[in-house]
Coordinates of N, CA and C in Angstrom, one line a residue:
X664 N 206.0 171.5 16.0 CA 205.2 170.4 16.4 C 204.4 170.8 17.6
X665 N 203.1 170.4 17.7 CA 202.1 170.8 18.7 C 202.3 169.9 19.6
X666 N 202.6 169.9 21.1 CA 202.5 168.8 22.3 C 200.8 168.8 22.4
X667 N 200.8 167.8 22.9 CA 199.8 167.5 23.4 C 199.1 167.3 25.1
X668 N 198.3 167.9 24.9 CA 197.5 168.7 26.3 C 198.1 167.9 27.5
X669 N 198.5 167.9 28.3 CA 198.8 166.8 29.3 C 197.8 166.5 30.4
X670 N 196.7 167.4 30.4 CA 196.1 167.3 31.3 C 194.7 167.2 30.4
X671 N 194.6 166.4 30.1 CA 193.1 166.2 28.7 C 192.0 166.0 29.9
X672 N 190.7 167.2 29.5 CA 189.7 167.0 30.6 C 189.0 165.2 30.0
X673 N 188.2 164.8 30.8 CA 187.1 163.8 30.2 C 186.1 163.9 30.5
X674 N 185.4 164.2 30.1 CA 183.8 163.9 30.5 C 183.4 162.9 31.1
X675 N 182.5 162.9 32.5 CA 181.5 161.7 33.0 C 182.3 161.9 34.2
X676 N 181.4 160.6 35.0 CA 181.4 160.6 36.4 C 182.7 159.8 36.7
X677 N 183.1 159.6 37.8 CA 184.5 158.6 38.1 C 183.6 157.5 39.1
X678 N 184.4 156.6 38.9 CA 184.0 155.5 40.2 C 183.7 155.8 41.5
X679 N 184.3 156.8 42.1 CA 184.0 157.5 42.8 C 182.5 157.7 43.2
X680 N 181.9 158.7 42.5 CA 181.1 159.4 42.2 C 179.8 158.3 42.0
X681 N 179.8 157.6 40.9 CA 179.0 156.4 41.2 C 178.5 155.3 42.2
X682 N 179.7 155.0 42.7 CA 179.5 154.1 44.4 C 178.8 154.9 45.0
X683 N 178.9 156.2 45.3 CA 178.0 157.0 46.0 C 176.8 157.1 46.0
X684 N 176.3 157.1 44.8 CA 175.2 157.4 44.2 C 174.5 156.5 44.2
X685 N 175.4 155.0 44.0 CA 174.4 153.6 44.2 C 174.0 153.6 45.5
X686 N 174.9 154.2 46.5 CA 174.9 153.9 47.8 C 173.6 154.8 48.0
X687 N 173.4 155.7 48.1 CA 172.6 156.9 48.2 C 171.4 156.0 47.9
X688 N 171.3 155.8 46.7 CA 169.6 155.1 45.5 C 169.5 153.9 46.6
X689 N 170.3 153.1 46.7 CA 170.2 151.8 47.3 C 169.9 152.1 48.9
X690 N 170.3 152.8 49.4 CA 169.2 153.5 51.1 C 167.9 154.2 50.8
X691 N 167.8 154.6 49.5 CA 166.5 155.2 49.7 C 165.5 154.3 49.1
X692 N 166.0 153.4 48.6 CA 165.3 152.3 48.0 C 164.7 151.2 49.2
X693 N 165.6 151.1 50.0 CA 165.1 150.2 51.3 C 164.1 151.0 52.4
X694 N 164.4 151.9 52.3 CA 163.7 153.4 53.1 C 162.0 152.9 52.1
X695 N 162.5 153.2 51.1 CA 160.8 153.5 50.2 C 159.7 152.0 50.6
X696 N 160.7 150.7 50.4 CA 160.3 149.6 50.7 C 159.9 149.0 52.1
X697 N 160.6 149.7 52.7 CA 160.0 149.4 54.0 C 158.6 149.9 54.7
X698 N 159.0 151.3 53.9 CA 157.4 152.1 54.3 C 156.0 151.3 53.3
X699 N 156.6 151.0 52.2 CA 155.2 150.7 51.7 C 154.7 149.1 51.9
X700 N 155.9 148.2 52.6 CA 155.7 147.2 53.5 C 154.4 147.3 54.6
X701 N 155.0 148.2 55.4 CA 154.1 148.9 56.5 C 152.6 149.5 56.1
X702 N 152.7 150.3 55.0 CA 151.4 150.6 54.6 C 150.6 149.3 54.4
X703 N 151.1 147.9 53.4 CA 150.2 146.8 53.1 C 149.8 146.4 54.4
X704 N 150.6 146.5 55.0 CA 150.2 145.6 56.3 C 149.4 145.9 57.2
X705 N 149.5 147.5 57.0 CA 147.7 148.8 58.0 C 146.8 148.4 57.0
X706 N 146.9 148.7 55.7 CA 145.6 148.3 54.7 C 144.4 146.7 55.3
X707 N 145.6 146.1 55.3 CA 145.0 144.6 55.5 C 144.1 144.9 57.1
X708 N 145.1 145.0 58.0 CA 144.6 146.0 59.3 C 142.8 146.0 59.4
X709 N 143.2 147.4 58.8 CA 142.0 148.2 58.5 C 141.2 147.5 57.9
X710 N 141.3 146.8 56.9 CA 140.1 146.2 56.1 C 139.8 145.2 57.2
X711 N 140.4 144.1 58.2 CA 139.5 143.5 58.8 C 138.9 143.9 60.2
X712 N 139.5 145.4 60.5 CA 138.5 145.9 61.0 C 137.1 146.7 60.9
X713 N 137.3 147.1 59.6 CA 136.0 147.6 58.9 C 134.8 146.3 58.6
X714 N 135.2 145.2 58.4 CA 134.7 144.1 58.2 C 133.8 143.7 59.5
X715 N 134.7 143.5 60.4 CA 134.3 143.6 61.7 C 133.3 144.4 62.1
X716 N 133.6 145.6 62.1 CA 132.4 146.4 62.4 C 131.2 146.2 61.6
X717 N 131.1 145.8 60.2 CA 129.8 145.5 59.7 C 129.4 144.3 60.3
X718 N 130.0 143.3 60.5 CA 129.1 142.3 61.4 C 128.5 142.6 62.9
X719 N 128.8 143.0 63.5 CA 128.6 144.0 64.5 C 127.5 144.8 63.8
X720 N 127.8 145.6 63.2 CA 126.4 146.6 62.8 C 125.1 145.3 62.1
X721 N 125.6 144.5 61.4 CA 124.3 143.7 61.1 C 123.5 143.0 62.0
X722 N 124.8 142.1 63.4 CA 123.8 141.8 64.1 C 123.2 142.5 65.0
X723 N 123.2 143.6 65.1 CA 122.9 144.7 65.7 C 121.5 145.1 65.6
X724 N 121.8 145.2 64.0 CA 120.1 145.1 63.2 C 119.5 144.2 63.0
X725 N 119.8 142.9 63.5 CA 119.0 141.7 63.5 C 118.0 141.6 64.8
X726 N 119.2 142.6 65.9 CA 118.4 142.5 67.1 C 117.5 143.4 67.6
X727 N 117.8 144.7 66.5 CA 116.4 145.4 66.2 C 115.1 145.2 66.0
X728 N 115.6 143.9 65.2 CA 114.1 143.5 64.2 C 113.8 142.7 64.6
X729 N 114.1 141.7 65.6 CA 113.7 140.7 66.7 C 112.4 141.4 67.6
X730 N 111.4 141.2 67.5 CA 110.4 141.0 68.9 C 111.2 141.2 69.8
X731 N 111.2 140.3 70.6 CA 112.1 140.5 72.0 C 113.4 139.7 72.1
X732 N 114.4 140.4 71.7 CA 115.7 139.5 72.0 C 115.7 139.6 73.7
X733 N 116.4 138.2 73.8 CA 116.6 137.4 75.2 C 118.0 138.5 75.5
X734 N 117.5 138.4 77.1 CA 118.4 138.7 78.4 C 119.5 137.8 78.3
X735 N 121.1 137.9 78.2 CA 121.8 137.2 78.7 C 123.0 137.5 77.7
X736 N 123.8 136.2 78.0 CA 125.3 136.2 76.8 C 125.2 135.3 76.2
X737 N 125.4 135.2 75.1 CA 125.1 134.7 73.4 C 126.8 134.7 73.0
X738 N 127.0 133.6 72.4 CA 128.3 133.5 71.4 C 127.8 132.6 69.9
X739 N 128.1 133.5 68.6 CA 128.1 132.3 67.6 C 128.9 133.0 66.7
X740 N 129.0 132.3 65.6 CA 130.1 132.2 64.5 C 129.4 132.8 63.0
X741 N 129.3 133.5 63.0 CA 129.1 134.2 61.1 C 130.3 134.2 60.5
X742 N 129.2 134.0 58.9 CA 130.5 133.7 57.9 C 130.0 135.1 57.3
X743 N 131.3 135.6 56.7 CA 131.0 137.3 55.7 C 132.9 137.1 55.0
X744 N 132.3 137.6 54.2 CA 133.5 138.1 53.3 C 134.6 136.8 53.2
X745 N 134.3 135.4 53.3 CA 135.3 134.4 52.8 C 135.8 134.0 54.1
X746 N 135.3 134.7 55.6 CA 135.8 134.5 56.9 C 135.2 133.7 57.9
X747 N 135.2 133.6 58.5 CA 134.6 133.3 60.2 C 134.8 134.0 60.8
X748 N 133.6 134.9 61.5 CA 134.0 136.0 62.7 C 133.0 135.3 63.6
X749 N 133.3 135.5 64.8 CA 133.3 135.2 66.4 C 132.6 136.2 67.1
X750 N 131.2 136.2 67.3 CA 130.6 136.9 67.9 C 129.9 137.0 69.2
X751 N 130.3 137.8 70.5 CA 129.8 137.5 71.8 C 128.7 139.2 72.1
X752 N 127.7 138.8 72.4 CA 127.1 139.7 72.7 C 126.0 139.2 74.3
X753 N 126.1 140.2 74.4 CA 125.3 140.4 76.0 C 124.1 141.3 76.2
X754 N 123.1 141.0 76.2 CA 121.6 142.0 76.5 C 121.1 141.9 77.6
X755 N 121.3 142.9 77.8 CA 121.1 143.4 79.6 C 119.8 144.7 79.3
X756 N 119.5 144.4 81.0 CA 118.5 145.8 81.1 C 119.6 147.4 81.0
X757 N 118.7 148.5 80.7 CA 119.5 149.6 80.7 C 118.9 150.4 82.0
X758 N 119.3 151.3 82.4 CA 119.0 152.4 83.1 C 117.4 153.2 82.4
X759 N 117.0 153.3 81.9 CA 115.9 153.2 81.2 C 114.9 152.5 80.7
X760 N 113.8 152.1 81.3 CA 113.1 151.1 81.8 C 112.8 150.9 80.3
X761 N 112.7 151.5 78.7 CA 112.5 151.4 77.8 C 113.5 150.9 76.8
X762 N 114.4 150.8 77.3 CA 115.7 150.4 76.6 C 116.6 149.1 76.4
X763 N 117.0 148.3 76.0 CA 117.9 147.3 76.8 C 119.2 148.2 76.1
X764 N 120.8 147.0 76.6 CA 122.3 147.6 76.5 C 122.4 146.4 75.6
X765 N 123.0 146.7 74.5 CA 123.3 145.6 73.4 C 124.9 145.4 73.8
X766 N 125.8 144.7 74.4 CA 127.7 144.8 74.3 C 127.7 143.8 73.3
X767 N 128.4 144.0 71.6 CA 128.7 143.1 70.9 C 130.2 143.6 70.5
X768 N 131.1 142.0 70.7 CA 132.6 142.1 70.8 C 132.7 141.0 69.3
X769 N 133.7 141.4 68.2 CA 133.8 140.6 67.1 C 134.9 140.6 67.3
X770 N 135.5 139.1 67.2 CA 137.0 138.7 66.5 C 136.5 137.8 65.6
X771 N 137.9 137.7 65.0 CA 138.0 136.6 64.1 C 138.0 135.0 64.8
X772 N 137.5 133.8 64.1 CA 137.0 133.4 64.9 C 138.3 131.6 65.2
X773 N 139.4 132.2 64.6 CA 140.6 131.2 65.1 C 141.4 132.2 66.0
X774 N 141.1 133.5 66.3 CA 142.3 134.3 67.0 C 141.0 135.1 68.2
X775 N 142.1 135.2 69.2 CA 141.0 135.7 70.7 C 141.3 137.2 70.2
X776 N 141.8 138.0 69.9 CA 142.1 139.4 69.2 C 140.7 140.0 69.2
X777 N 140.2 140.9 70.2 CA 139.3 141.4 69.7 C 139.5 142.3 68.7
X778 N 138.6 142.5 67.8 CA 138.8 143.4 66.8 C 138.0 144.6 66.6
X779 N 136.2 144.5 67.3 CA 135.5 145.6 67.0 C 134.8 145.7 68.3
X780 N 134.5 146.6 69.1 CA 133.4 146.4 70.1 C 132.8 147.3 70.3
X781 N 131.2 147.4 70.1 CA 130.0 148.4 70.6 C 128.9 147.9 71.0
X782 N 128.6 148.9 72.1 CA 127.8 149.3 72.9 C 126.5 150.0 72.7
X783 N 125.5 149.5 72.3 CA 124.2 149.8 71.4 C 123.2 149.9 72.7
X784 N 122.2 150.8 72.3 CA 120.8 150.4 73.1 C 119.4 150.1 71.6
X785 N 118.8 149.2 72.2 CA 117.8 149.0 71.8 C 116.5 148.9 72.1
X786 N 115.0 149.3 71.7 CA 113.7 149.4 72.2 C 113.3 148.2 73.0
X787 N 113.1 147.9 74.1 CA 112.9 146.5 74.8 C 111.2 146.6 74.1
X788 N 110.5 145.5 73.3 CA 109.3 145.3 72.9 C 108.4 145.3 73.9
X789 N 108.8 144.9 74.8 CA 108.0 144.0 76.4 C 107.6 145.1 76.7
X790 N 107.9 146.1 76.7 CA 107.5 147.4 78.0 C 106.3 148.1 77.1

């Protein structure tokens, strides 16, 4: 009569081996999610600073095409892209009697956050 093997292999992983592995998947899983947390949140970021800067670049070109924009500080409110952005700009003389200094600062227009700010020169018409 044949005994039988006492030590029979089995195939597959043991409990062991599996908690590990959950543990392992389940840290890299929170690792993965947290980063791509962080990316939505630069995206969003970035888009309303790019936004920003086009308002800024448009009124910029408004004040191009203006005859003679006025000396002084200016605040008003444009709407673009579903928003309210908050715009303060200041036109001053430049160091170049042909020039004025455009300073236009954009936030959003429920938060003091500045979001975009440049420093333009423009052709003074007058001279």
């Amino acid at each position: 009569m044949v005994k039988p093997c006492l030590a029979s292999r089995m195939d597959g992983f043991t409990l062991l081996e599996i908690m590990v592995a959950l543990a392992v998947f389940a840290t890299l899983a929170t690792a993965v999610l947290s980063a791509s947390q962080y990316v939505v949140k630069q995206s969003a970021v970035v888009e309303q600073r790019l936004l920003a800067a086009w308002v800024a670049d448009n009124q910029l070109n408004e004040l191009r095409l203006q005859s003679a924009p006025a000396n002084g500080q200016s605040q008003h409110t444009v709407h673009m892209a579903s928003r309210d952005w908050l715009l303060r700009q200041r036109v001053g003389d430049s160091s170049e009697p042909r020039l004025l200094t455009v300073d236009i600062e954009v936030s959003l227009a429920d938060r003091d956050q500045s979001l975009h700010q440049v420093t333009a020169w423009i052709a003074d018409r007058d001279e």
